[in-house]
N, CA and C of each residue as an Amber inpcrd file, in Angstrom:
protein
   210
   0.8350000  -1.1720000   0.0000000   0.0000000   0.0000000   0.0000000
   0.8860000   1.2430000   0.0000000   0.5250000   2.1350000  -0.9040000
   1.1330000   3.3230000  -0.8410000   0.9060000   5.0550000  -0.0030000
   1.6920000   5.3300000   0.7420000   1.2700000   6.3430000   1.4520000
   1.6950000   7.5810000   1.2330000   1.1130000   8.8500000   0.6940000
   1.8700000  10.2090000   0.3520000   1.9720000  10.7180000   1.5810000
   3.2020000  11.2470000   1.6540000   3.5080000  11.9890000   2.7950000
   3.9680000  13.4930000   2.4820000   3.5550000  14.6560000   3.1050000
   4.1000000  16.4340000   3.3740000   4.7730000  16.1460000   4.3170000
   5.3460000  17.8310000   4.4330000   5.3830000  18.3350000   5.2860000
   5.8390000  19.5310000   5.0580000   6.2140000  19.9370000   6.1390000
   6.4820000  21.6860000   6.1730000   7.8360000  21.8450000   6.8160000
   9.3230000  22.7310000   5.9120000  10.1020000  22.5720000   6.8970000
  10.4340000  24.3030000   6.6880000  10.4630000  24.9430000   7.6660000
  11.5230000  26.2790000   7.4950000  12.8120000  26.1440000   8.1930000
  13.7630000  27.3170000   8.0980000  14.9850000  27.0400000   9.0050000
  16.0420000  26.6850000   7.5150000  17.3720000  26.4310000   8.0270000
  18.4320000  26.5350000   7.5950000  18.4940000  25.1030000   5.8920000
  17.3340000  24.0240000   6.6600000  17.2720000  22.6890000   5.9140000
  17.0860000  23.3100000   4.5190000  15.9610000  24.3160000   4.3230000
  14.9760000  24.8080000   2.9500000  16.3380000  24.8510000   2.1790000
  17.4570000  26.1120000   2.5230000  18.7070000  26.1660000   1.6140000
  19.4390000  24.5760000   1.2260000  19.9580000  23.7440000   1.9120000
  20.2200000  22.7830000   1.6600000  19.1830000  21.4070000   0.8750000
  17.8620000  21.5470000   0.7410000  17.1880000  21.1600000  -0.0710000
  16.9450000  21.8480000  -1.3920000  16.8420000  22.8810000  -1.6560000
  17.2510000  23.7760000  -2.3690000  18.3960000  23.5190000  -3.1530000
  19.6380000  23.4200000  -2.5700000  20.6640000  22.9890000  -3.5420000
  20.6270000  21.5170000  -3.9390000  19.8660000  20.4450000  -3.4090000
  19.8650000  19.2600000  -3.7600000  18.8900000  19.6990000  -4.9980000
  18.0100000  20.0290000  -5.0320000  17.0490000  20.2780000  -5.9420000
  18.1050000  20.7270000  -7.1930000  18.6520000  21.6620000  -7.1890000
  19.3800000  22.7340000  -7.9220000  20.3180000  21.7740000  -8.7330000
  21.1000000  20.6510000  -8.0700000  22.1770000  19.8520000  -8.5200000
  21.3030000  18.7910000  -9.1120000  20.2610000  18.3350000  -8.9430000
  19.8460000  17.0600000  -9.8900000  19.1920000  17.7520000 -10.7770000
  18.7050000  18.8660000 -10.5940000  17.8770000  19.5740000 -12.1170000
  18.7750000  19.9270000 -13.3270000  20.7810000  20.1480000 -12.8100000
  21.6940000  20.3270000 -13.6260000  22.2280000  18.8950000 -14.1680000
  22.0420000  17.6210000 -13.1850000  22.1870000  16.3500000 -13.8800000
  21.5260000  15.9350000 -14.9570000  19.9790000  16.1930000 -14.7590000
  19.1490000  15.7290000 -15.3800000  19.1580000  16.5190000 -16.6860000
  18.8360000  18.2880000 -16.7270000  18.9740000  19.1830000 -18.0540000
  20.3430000  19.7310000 -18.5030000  21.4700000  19.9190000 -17.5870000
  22.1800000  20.4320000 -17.9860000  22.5990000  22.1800000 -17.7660000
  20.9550000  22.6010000 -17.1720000  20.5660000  23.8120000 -17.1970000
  20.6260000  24.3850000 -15.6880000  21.7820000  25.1050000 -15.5550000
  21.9630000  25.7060000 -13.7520000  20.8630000  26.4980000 -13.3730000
  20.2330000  26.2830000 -12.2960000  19.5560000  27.1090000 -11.9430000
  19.7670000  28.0520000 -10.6420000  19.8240000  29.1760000 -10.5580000
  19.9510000  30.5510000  -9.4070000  19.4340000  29.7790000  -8.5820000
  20.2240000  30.2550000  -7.0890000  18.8860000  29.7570000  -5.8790000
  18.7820000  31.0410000  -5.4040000  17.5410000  31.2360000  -5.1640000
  16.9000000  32.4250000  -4.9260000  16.8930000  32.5720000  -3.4610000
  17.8240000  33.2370000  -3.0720000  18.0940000  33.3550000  -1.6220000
  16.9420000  34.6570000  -0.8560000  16.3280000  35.2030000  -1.4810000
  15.4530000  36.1740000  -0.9500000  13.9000000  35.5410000  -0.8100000
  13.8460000  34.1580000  -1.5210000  13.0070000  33.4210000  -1.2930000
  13.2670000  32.4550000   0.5140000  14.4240000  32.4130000   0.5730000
  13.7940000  31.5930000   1.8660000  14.6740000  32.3560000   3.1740000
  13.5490000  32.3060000   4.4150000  13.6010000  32.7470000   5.3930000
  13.7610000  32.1440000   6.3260000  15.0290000  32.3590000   7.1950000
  15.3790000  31.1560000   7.9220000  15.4000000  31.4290000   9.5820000
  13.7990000  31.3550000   9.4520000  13.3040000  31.3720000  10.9280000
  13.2400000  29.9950000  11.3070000  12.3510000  29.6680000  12.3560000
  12.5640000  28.2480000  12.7900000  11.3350000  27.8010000  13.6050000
  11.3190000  26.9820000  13.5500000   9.6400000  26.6210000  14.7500000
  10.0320000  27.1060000  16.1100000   8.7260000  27.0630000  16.9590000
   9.1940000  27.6010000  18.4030000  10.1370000  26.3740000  18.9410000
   9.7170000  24.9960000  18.8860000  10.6640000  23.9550000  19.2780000
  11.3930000  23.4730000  18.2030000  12.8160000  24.2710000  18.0600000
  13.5200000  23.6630000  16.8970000  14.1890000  21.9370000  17.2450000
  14.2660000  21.4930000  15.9260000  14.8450000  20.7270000  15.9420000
  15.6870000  20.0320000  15.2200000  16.7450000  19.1760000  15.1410000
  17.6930000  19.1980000  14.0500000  17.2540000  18.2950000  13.1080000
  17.6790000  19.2210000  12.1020000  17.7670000  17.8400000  10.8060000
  18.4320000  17.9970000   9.1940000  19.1050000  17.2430000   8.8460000
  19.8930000  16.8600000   8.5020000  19.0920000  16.0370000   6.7810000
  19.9460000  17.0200000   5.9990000  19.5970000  16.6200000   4.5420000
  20.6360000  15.5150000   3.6520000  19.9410000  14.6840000   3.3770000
  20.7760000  13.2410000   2.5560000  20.2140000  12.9580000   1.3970000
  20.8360000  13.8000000   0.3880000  20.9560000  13.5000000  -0.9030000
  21.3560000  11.6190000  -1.2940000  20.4930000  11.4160000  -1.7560000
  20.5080000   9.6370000  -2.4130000  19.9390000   9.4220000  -3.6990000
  19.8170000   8.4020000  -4.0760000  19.3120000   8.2750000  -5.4540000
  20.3860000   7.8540000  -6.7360000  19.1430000   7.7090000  -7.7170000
  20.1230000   6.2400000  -8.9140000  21.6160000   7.4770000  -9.5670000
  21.3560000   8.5570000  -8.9920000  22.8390000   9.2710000 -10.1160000
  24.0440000   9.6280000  -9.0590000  23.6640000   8.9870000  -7.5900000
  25.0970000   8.8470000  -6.4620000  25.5700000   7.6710000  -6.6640000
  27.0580000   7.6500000  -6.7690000  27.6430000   6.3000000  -7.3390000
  27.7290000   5.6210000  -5.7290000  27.5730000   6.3450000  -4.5380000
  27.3630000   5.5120000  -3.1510000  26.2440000   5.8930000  -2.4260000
  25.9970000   4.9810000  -2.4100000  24.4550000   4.8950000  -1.5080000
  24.6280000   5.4320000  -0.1790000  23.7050000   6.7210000   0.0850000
  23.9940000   7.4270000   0.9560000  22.9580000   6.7070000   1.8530000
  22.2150000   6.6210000   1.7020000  21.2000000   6.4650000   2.4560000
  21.6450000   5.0170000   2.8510000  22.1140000   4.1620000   2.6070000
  22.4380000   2.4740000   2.8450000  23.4780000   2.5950000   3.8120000
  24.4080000   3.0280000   3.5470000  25.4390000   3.7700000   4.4750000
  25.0470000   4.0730000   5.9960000  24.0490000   5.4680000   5.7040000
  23.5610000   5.7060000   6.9930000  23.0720000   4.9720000   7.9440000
  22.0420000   4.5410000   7.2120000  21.5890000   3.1760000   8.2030000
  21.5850000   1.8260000   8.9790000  23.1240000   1.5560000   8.0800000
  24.0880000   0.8990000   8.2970000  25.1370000   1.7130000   9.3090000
């Protein structure tokens, strides 16, 4: 069974998803794209908490994510 999942993140993560975004859209087209730094605001929830962005997927020659969990 398949389950869609959101969510909502602000804080420092948005930039670092942002550039993951940015680097597979240049794998895939070729075509760099600006990151629009006036777009994100790096406030934070009242209870912050950490977290940590892991780029994975078929165009990393090491499995990041296998690694980790290992």
């Amino acid at each position: 069974m398949w389950h869609e999942l959101m969510m909502r993140i602000e804080g420092p993560a948005v930039r670092e998803l942002d550039a993951v975004f940015i680097t597979d859209w240049y794998s895939e087209t070729g075509e760099l794209l600006e990151l629009d730094t006036k777009a994100i605001e790096l406030g934070g929830p009242a209870e912050p908490i950490d977290a940590q962005v892991l780029p994975s997927g078929p165009s990393f020659d090491n499995d990041n994510s296998l690694k980790l969990f290992t």
